[in-house]
XYZ file of C-alpha atoms in Angstrom:
191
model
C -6.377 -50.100 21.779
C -7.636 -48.388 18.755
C -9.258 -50.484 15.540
C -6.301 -49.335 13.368
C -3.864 -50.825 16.261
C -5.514 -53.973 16.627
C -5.149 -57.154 14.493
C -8.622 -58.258 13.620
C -9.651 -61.823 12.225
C -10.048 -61.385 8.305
C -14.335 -61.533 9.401
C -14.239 -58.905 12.062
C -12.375 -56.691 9.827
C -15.209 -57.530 7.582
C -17.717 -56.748 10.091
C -16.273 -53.707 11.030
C -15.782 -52.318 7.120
C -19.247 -52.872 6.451
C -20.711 -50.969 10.021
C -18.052 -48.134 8.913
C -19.729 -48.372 5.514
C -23.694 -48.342 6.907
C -22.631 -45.107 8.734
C -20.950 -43.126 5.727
C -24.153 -44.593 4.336
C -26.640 -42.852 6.909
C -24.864 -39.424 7.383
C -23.697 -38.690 4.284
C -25.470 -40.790 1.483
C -24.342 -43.742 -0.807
C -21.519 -41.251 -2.963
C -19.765 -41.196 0.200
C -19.350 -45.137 0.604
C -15.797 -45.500 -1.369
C -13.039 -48.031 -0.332
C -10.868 -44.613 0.908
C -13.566 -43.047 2.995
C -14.128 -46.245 4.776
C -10.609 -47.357 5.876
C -10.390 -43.659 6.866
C -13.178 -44.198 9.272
C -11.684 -47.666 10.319
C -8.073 -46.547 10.284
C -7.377 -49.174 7.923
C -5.745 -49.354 4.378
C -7.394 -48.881 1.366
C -5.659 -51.932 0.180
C -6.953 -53.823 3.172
C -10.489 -52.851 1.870
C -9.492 -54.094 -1.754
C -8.726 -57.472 -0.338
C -12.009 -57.819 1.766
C -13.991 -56.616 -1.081
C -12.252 -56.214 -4.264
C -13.970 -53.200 -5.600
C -16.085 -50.514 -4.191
C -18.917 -51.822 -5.995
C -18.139 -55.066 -4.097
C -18.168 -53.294 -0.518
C -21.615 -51.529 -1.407
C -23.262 -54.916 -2.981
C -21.647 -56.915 0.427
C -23.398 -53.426 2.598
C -26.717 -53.633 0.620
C -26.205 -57.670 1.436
C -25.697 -56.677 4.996
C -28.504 -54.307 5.858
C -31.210 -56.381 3.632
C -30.168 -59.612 5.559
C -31.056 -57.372 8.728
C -33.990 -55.560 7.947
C -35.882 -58.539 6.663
C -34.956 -60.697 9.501
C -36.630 -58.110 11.528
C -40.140 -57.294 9.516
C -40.755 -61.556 9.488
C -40.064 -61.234 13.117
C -42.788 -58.643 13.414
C -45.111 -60.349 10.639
C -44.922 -63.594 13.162
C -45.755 -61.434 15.935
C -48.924 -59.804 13.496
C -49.794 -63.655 12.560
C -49.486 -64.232 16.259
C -52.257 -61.466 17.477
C -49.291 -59.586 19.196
C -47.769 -56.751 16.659
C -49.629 -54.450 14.396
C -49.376 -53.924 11.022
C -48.191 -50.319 11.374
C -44.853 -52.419 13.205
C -44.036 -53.877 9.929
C -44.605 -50.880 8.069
C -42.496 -48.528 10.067
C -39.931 -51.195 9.782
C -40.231 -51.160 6.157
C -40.160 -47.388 6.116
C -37.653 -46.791 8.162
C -34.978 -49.220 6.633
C -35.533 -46.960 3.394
C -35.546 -44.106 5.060
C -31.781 -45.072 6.782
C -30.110 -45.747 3.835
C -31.580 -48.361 1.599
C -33.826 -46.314 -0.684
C -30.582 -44.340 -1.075
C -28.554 -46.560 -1.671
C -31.366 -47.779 -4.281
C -31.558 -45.217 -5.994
C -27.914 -44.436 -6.279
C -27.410 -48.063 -7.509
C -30.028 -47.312 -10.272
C -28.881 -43.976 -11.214
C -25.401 -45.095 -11.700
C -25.768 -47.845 -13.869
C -24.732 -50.548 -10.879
C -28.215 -51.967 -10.352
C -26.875 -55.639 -9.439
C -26.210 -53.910 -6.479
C -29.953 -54.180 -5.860
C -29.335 -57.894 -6.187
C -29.108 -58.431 -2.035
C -31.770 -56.461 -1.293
C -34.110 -58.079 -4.024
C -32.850 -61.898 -3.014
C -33.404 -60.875 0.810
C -37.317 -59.411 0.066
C -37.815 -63.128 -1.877
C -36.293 -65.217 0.894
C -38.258 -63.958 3.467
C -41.504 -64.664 1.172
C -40.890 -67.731 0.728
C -39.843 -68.394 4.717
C -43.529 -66.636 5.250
C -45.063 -68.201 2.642
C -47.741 -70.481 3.805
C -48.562 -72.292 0.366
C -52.144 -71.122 0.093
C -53.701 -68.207 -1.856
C -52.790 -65.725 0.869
C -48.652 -66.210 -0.603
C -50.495 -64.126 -4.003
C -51.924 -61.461 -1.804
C -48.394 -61.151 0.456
C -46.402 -60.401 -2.213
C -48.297 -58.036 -4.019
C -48.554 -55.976 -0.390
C -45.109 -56.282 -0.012
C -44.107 -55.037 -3.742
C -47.076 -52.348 -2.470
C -45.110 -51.597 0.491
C -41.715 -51.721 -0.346
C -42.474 -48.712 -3.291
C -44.381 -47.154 -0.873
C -41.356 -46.586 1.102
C -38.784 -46.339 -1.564
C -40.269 -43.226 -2.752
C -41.360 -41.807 0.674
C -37.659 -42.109 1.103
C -36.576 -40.177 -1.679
C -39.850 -37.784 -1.923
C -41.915 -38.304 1.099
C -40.439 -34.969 3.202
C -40.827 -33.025 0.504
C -44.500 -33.862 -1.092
C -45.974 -33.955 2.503
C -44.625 -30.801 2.628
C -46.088 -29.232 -0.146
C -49.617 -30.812 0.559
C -49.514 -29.395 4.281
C -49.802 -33.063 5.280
C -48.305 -34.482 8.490
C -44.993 -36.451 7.719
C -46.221 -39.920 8.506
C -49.315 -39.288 6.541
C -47.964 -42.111 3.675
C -47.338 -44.337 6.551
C -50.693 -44.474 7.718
C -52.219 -45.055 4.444
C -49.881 -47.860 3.959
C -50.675 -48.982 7.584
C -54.826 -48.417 6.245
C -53.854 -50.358 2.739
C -52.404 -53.420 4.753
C -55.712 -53.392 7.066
C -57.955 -53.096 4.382
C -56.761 -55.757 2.540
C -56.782 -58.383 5.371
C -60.314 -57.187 6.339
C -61.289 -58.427 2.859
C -60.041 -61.777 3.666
């Protein structure tokens, strides 16, 4: 039986919206995210969107919720397995990189350029929870967030420029990642 045929509990229709939404996202960038586009995918109603969301801005703020909530979930996982002596540092940064690269540094910079920057409000409240849930209360909580502030511009605008600049300097496309991957060594070697 088909989405559209099925009656789904007012969460999973939820659920399913926003996965509908983080693939629009992906393949065709954050203009194609709109209330219409995504019941199309889902076989839905608009109207059914309007109630689970209210607005379009609403369903991209509650996706940008979604995939922050994710992705940071994941890089503390792999910054407990660094802490741990059993991940590298290049782990969190291709995490890092990557969740830009798949939509959130698109999504970013879409909410910036159209005026709906407290759509950046998940993904901001996401990057400070999981500082303080690594936070250890000593000086190193100083030098964390200033890597991750680092880190996360790193691969907002290796998102939106990296292709093209490495590119043009006949560089090999992961060439930012392994200076961010040297940065986060260096710095913990100085420790």
């Amino acid at each position: 039986m088909s989405l559209a045929r099925r009656r789904l509990s007012p969460e999973a229709s939820r659920s399913a919206a926003l996965e509908a939404a983080r693939d629009l996202l992906v393949e065709a960038g954050p203009q194609a995210v709109t209330l219409k586009a995504v019941a199309s995918r889902m076989g839905r109603t608009h109207a059914n969107l309007l109630h689970h969301f209210g607005s379009a801005a609403g369903l991209q703020k509650a996706l940008a919720e979604m995939m922050a909530t994710r992705i940071t979930a994941r890089i503390g996982e792999a910054v407990m397995k660094v802490r741990a002596g059993e991940g590298s540092r290049r782990d969190v940064v291709d995490l890092t990189f990557d969740a830009f690269e798949q939509g959130a540094g698109a999504l970013a910079s879409w909410a910036i350029l159209t005026g709906h920057e407290d759509a950046l409000d998940p993904i901001l409240q996401a990057i400070h929870r999981l500082m303080d849930e690594l936070s250890d209360g000593t000086a190193h909580d100083e030098d964390m967030r200033r890597e991750t502030l680092e880190l996360v511009l790193s691969a907002m605008g290796d998102a939106l420029l990296g292709e093209a600049m490495a590119n043009a300097l006949d560089l090999p496309r992961d060439t930012v990642r392994e200076i961010a991957t040297a940065r986060l060594m260096n710095h913990h070697e100085q420790d």
